[in-house]
Coordinates of C-alpha atoms in Angstrom, one line a residue:
Chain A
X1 CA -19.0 -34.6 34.8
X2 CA -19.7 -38.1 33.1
X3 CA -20.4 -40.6 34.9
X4 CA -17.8 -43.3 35.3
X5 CA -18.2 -47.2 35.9
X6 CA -16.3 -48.0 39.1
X7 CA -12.5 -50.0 38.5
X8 CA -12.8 -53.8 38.0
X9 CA -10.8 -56.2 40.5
X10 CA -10.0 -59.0 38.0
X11 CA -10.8 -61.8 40.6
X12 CA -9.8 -65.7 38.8
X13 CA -13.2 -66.8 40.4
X14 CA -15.4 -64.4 38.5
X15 CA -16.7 -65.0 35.6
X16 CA -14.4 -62.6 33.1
X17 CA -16.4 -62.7 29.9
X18 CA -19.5 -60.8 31.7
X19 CA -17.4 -58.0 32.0
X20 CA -17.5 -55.3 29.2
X21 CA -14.1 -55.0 29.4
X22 CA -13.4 -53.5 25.7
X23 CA -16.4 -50.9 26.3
X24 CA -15.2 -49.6 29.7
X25 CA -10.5 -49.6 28.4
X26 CA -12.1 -47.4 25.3
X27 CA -14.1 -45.2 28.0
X28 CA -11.2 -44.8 30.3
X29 CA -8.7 -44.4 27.3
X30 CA -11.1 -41.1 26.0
X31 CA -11.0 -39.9 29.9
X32 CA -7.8 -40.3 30.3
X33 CA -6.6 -38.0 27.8
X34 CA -9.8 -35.8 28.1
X35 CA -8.4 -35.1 31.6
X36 CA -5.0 -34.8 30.5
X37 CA -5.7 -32.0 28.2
X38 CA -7.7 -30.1 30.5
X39 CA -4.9 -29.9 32.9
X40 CA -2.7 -28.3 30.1
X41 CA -5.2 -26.1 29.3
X42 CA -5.4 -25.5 33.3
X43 CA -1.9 -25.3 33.5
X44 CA -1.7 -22.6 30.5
X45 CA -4.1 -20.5 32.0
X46 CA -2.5 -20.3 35.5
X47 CA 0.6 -18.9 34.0
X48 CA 2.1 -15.8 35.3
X49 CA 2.0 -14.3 32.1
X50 CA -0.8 -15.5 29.7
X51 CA 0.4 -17.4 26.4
X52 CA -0.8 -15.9 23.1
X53 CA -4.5 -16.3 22.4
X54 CA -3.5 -19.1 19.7
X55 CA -1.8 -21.4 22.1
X56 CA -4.9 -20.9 24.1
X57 CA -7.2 -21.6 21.3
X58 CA -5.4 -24.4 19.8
X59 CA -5.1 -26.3 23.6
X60 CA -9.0 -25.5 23.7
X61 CA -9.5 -27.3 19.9
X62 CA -7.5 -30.4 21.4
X63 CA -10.5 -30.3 24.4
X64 CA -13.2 -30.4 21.9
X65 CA -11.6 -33.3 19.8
X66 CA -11.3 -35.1 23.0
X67 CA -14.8 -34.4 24.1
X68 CA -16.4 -35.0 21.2
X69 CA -14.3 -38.7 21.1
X70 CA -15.3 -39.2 24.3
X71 CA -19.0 -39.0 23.3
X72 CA -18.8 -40.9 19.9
X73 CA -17.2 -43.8 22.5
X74 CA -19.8 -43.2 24.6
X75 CA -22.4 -43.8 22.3
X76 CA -21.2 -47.2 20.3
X77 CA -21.3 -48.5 23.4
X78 CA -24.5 -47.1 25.0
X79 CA -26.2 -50.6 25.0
X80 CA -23.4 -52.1 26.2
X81 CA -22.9 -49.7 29.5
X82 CA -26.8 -49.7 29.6
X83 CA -27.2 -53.2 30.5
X84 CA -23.9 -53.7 32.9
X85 CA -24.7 -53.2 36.8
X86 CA -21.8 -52.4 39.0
X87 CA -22.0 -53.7 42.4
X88 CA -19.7 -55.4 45.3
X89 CA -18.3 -58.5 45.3
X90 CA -18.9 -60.7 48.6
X91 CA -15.5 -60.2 50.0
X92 CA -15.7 -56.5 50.0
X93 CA -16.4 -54.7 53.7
X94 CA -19.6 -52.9 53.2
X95 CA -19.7 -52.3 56.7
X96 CA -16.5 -50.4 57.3
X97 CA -16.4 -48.8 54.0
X98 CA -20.0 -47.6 53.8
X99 CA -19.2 -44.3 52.8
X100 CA -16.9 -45.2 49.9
X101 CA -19.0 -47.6 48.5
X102 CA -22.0 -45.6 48.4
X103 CA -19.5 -42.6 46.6
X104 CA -18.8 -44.8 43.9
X105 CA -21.8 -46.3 43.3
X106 CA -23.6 -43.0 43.2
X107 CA -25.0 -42.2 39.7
X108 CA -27.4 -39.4 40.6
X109 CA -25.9 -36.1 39.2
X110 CA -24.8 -33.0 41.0
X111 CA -28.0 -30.4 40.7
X112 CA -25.1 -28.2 38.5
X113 CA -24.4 -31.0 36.5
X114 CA -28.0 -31.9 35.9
X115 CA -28.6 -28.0 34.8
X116 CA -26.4 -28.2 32.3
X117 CA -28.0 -31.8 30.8
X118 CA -31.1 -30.4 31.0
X119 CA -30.0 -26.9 29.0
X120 CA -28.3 -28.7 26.3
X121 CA -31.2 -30.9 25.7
X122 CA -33.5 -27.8 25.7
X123 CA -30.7 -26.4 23.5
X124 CA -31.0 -29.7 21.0
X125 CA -34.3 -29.9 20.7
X126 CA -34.6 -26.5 20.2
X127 CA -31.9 -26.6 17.1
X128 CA -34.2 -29.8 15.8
X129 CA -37.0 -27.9 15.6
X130 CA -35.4 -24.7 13.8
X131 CA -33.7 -27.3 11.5
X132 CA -37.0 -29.1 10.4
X133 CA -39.0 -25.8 10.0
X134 CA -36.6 -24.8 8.2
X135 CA -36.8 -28.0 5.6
X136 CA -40.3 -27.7 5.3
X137 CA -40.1 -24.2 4.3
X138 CA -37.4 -25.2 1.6
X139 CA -39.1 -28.6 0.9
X140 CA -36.0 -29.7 -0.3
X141 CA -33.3 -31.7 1.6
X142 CA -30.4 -29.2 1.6
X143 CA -30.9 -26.3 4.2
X144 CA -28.6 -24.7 5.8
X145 CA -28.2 -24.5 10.2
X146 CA -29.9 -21.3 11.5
X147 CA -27.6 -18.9 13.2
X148 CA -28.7 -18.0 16.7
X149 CA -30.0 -14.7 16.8
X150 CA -27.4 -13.1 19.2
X151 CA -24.6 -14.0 16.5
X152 CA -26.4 -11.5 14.4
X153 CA -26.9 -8.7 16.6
X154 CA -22.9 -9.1 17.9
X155 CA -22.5 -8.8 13.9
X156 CA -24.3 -6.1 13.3
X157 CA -22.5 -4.1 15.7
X158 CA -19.2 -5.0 14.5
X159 CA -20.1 -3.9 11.1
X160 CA -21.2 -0.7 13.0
X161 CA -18.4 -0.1 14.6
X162 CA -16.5 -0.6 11.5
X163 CA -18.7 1.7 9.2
X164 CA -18.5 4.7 11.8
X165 CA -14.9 4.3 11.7
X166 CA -14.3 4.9 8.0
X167 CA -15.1 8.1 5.6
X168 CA -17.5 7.4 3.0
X169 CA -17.9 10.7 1.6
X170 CA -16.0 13.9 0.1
X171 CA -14.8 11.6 -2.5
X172 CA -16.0 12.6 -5.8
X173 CA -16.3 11.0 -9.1
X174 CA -14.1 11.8 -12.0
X175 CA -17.3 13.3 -13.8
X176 CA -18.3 15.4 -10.3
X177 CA -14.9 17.0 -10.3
X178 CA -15.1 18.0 -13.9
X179 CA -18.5 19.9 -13.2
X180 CA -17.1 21.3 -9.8
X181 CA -13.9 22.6 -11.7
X182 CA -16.2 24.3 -14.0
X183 CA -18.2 25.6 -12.2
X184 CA -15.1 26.7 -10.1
X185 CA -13.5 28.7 -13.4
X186 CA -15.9 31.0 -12.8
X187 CA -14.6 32.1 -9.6
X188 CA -11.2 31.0 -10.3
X189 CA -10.0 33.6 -12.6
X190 CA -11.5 36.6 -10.2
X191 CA -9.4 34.1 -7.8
X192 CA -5.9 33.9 -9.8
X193 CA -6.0 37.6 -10.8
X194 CA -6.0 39.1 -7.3
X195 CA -3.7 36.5 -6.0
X196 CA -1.5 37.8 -8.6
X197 CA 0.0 34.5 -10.0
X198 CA 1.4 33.6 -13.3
X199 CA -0.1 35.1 -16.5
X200 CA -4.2 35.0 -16.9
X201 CA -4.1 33.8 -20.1
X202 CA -3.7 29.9 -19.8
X203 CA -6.1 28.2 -19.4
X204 CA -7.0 25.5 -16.7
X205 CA -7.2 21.9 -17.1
X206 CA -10.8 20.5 -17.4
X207 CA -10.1 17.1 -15.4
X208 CA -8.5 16.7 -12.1
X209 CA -5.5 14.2 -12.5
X210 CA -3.8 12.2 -9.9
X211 CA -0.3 13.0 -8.5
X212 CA 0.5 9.5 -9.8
X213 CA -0.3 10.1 -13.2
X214 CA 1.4 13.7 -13.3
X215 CA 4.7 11.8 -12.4
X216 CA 4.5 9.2 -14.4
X217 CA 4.1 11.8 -17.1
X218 CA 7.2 13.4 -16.2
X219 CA 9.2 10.5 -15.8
X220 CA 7.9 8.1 -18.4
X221 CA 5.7 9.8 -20.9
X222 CA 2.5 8.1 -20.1
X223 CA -0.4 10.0 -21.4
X224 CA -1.7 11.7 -18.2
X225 CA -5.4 10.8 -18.6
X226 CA -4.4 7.0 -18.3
X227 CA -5.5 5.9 -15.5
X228 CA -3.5 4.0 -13.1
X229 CA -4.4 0.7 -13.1
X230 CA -1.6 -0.5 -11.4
X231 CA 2.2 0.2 -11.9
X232 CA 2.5 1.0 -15.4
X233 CA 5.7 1.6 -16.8
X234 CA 6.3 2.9 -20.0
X235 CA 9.5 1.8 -21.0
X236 CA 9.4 2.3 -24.9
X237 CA 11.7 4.9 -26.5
X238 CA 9.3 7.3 -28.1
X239 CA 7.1 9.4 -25.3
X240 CA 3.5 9.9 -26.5
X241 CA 2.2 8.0 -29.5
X242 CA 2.8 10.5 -32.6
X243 CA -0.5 10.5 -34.1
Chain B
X1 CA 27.3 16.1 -10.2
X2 CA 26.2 13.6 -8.6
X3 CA 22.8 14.3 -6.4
X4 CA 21.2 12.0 -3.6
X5 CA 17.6 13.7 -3.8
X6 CA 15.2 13.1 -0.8
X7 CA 11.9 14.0 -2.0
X8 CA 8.5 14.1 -0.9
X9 CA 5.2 14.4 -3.3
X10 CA 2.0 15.8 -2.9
X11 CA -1.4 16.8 -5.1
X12 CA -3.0 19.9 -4.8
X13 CA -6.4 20.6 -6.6
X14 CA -6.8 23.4 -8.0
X15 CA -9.1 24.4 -5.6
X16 CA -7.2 24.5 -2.4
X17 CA -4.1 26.0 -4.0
X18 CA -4.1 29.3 -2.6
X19 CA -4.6 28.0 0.6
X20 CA -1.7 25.7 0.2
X21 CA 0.3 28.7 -1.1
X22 CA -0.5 30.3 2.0
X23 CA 0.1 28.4 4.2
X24 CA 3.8 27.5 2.8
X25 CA 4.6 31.3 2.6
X26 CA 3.9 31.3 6.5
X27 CA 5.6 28.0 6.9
X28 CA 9.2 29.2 5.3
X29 CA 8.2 32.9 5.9
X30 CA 9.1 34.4 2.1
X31 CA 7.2 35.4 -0.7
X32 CA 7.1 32.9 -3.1
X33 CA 8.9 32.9 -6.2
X34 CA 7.8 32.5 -9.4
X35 CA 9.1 29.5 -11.9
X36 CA 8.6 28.9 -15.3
X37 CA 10.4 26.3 -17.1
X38 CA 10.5 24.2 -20.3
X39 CA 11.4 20.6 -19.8
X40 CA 12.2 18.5 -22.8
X41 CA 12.7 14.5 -22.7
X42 CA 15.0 12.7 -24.7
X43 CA 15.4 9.1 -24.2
X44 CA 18.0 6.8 -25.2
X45 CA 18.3 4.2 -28.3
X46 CA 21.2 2.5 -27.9
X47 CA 22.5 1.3 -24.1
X48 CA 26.2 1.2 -25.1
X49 CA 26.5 4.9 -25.4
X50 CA 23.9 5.7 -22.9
X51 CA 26.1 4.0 -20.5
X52 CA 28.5 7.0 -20.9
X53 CA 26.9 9.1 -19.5
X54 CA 26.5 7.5 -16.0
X55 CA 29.2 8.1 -14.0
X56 CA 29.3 5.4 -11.0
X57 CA 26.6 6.0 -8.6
X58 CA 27.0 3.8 -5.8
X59 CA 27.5 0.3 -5.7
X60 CA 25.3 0.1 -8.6
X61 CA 28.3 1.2 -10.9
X62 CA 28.3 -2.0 -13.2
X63 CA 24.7 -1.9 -13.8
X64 CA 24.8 1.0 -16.4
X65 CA 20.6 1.6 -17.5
X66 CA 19.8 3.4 -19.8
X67 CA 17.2 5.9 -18.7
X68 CA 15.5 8.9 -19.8
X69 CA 17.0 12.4 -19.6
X70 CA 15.4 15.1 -18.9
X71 CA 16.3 18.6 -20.1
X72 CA 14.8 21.8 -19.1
X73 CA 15.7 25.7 -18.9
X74 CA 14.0 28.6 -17.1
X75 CA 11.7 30.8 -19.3
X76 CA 10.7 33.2 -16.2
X77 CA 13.6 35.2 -17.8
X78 CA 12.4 38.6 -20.4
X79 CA 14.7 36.8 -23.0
X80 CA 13.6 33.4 -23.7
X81 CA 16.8 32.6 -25.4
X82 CA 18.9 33.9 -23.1
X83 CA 19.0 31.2 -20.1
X84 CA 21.0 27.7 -20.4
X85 CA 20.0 24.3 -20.6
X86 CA 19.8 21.9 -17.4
X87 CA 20.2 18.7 -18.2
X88 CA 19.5 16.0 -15.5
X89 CA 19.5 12.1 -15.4
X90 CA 17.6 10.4 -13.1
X91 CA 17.5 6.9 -11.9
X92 CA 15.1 4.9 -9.9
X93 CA 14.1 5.5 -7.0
X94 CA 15.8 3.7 -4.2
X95 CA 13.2 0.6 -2.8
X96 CA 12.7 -0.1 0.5
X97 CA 9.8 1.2 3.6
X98 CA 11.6 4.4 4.0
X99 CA 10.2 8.1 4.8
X100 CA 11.5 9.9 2.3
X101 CA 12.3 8.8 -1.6
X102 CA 15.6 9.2 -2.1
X103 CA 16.5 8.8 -5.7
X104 CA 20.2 9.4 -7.5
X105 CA 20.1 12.1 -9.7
X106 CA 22.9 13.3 -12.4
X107 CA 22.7 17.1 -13.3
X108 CA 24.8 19.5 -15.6
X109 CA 24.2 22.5 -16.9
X110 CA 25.3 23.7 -20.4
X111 CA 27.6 26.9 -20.7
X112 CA 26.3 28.9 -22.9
X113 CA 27.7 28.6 -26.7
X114 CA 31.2 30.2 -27.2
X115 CA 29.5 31.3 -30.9
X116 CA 32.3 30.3 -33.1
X117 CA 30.8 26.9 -34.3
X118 CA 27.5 28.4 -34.0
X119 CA 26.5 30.5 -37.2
X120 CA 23.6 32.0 -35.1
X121 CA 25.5 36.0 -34.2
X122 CA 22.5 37.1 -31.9
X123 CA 23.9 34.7 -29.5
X124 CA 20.0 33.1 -29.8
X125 CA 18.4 29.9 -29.1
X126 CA 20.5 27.2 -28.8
X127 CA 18.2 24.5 -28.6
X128 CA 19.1 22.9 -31.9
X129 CA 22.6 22.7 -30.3
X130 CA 21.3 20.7 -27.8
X131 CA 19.3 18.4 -30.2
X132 CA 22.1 17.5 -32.1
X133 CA 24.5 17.0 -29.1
X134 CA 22.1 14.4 -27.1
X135 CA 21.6 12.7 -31.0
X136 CA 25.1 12.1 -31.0
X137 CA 25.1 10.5 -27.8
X138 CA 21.9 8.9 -29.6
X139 CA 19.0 9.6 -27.9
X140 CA 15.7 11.3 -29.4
X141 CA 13.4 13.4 -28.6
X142 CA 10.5 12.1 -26.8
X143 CA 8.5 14.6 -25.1
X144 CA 8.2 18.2 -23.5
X145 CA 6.1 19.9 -20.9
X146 CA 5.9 23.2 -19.4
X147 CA 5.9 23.7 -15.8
X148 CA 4.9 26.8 -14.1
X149 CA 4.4 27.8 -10.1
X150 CA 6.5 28.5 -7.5
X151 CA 9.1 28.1 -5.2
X152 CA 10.2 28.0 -1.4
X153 CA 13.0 27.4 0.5
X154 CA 12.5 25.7 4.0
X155 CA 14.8 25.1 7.0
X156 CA 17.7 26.4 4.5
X157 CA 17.4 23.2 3.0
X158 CA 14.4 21.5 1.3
X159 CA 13.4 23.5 -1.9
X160 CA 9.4 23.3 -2.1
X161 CA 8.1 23.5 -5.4
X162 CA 4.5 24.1 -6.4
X163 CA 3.6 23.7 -10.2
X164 CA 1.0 22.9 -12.3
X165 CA 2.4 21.1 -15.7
X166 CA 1.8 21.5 -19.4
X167 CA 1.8 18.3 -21.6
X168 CA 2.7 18.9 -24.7
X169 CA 1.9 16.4 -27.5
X170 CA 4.8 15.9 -29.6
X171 CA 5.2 18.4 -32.9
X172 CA 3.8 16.8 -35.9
X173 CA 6.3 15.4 -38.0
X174 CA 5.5 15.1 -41.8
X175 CA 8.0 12.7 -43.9
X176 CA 11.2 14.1 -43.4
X177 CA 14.7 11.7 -43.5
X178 CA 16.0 11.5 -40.3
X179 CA 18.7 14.1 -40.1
X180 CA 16.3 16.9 -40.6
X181 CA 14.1 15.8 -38.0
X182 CA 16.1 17.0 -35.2
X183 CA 16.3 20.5 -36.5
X184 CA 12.6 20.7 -37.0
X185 CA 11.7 19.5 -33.7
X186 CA 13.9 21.9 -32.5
X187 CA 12.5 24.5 -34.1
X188 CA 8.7 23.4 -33.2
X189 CA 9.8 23.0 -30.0
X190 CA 11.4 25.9 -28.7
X191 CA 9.1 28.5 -30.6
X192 CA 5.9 26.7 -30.2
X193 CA 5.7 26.2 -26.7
X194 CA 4.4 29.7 -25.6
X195 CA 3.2 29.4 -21.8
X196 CA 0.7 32.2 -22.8
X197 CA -1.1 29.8 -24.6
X198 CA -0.2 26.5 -23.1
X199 CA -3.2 24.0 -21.5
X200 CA -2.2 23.3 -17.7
X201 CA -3.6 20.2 -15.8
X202 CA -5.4 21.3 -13.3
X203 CA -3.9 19.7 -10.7
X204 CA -1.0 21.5 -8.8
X205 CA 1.9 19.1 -7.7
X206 CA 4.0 19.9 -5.1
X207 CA 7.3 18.8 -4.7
X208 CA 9.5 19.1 -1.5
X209 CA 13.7 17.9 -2.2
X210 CA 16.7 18.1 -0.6
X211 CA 19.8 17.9 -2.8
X212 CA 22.7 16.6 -1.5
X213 CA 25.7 16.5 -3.3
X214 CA 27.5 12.7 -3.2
X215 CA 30.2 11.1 -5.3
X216 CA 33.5 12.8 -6.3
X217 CA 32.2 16.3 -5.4
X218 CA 31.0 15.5 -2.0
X219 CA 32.8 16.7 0.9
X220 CA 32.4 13.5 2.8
X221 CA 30.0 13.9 5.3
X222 CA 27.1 12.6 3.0
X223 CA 25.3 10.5 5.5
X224 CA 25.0 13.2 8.4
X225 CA 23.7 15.5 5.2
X226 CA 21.1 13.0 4.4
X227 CA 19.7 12.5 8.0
X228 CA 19.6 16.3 8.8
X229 CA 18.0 16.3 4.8
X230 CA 15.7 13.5 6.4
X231 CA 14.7 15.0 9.5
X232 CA 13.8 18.9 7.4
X233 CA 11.5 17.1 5.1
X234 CA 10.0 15.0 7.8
X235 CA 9.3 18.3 10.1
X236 CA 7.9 19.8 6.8
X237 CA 5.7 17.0 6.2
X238 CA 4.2 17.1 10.1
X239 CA 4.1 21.1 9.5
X240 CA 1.7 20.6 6.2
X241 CA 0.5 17.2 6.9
X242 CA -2.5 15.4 4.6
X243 CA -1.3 16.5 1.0
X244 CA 2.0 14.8 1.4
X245 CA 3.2 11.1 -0.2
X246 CA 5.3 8.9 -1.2
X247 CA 4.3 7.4 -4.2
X248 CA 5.5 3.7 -5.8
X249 CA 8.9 4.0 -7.0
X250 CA 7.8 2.2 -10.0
X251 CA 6.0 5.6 -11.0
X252 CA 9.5 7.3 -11.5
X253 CA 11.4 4.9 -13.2
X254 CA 13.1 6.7 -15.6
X255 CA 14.6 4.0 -17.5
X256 CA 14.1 2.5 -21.1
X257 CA 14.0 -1.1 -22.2
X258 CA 16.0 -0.9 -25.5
X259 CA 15.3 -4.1 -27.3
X260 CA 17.3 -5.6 -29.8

């Protein structure tokens, strides 16, 4: 975790103004409610049940905001912290409190800790680099961030997953039907005769229509070889225009 | 009377319909049998009197539209002439998610002529009869098709028909003053619309309804008839599966916008 600047004791004899004291209330502000957030966020997860995955997300969204507050305070006053030393006034009892005062004034990291510094700066540098090949191979000023490469592989299989699930053929054309029908004729009147249906004599339809515009027919007079656009709805007296 | 239909829609190409034919002869275990009829559209031109003919269908009773009616007779008869005229007024269907359209329907049939205002004595075609009755309820003649295929009956209730239509376009009409007009396009009509010779769209609909009988004619029990009605066409549909739909309700509006 960050590293924090140990409490002041406001003693009347020290010298107040040395004291950062702005820099250090903004930092403990930012922590404050860093650490408050994080425990609702704790608290959400241990639920018996688990919330919704939007309470979860939104409690995580308050984290970042915090975090990234807590690093913009950070950084306006990096000179600030850099130069202020923390260490123990006279009156304190090094001797019996050894242990506490070496706890506080630790600032070496935990080996965890310092992974994780050391894998986002790899991470950063890394992201610098793609960012300024990436102008000079654009020469101009506007490129856009790389994607990481496992974002597109995780796509790709998502669109994989999504293609397999869908038909994408035995649909035909308007013009393929006509040219299957035709070519079914032939075999449709050998068909038609030995099922023994209605007369031979009428002839079939050259284009398949939809079910959609055989109804509307019926109900509305619509030519049948509109197409349906959307709902149309033929509400004029007269059926089909009289040519 | 007054008819709740359930219905359920499907497309065949022309391809699979033996199959399809088939496989509902199995289904309802009977031969099919064989339909031919003559539809003819008239729709309205004047709400006021269109309103007439809507008896109250629900709570809907106030809101009198005007829609298209649609007329039609069986020709599978030896005597084209002989068989009476079927007149039915749809309105649309009802909206909502649901299963099954379910549409209102209003359906009569014509007796046949008593002959003494008719000066026709071979007690023939009375389709000009019908012409000038539906003009003096003031609606035209818009359209006609043929429709030809076949029938079933399943689970004693649903009536499965599969057709394949003929579009007709409308007779051509040289200048003739209106009261004429009728009388010709009756005469086009009814003669000229030989299913020996008629173009059918390729495309074989199928159409699976349950008629139930509502308004002053029902015997009360209308919902119980309409879930069973429900329940026969959804069996149907998991028997045949794949060709079955429900298309937009927008598709069958029957209705006419008469503007002033």
């Amino acid at each position: 975790m960050a590293s924090r600047s140990p409490p002041v004791k406001v003693d009347p004899a020290m010298e107040v103004a040395s004291v950062p004291v702005e820099a250090l209330e903004s930092i403990r502000l930012r922590l404050s409610q860093l650490t408050h957030w994080l425990n609702r966020l704790q608290a959400l997860v241990q639920q018996p049940t688990l919330p919704p995955w939007q309470t979860l997300h939104s409690q995580f969204a308050m984290v970042l905001k915090q975090l990234s507050a807590l690093s913009h305070t950070l950084e306006q006053h990096a000179d600030t912290l850099r130069a202020t030393n923390a260490f123990p006034l006279p009156s304190f009892p090094v001797v019996q409190e050894t242990w506490l005062l070496t706890t506080l004034l630790r600032k070496r990291v935990e080996p965890e800790v310092d992974e994780w510094i050391k894998s986002g700066a790899r991470e950063g540098a890394v992201q610098q680099q793609q960012h300024q090949n990436a102008l000079t191979a654009l020469g101009s000023g506007t490129a856009k961030p790389r994607v990481a490469d496992d974002v597109w592989y995780f796509a790709r299989d998502v669109v994989d997953n999504e293609r397999e699930s869908r038909a994408w053929d035995g649909i035909l054309t308007g013009e393929e039907l006509m040219s299957n029908n035709e070519g079914n004729q032939k075999g449709a009147t050998s068909n038609t005769s030995s099922g023994g249906s209605t007369t031979g004599p009428g002839p079939v339809g050259d284009v398949e229509v939809s079910l959609e515009q055989v109804l509307r027919y019926v109900y509305q007079g619509v030519d049948v070889h509109e197409p349906v656009h959307k709902v149309v709805v033929n509400t004029s007296v007269r059926g089909p225009t009289r040519k | 009377m007054s008819l709740q239909e359930l219905s359920l829609y499907g497309a065949v190409p022309s391809s699979r319909h033996a199959t399809v034919l088939s496989t509902l002869s199995a289904i309802t275990g009977m031969r099919p049998l064989r339909v031919l009829q003559h539809h003819l559209v008239f729709s309205p031109t004047s709400a006021s009197v269109s309103g007439a003919l809507h008896p109250s269908i629900g709570p809907a009773a106030t809101q009198l539209e005007a829609s298209r009616i649609d007329v039609h007779r069986d020709l599978a008869g030896p005597v084209k002439s002989s068989s009476s005229w079927t007149l039915t007024i749809p309105t649309i269907p009802e909206s909502g998610k649901r299963n099954v359209q379910v549409q209102y329907i209003n359906r009569t049939t014509f007796r046949p002529g008593d002959g003494d205002d008719n000066d026709n004595d071979d007690g023939s075609d009375n389709t000009g009869l019908l012409f000038r009755f539906l003009r003096a309820l003031d609606y035209v003649y818009a359209y006609d098709y043929l429709e030809r295929g076949y029938l079933f009956v399943y689970g004693g209730m649903v009536i499965i028909k599969v057709t394949q239509l003929s579009p007709q376009s409308p007779p051509q009409l040289h200048e003739i003053p209106v009261g004429d007009e009728d009388e010709l396009v009756a005469a086009n009509v009814a003669q000229s619309r030989d299913p020996a010779n008629a173009k059918f769209l390729a495309t074989w609909v199928v159409h699976a309804y349950v008629d139930i009988l509502t308004g002053p004619d029902s015997t009360g029990d209308d919902l119980e008839k309409v879930r069973i009605g429900t329940e026969r066409l959804e069996a149907l549909k998991a028997e045949i599966g794949g060709i079955i739909t429900i298309p937009d309700r927008g598709i069958l509006d029957p209705r006419v916008q008469l503007g002033k």
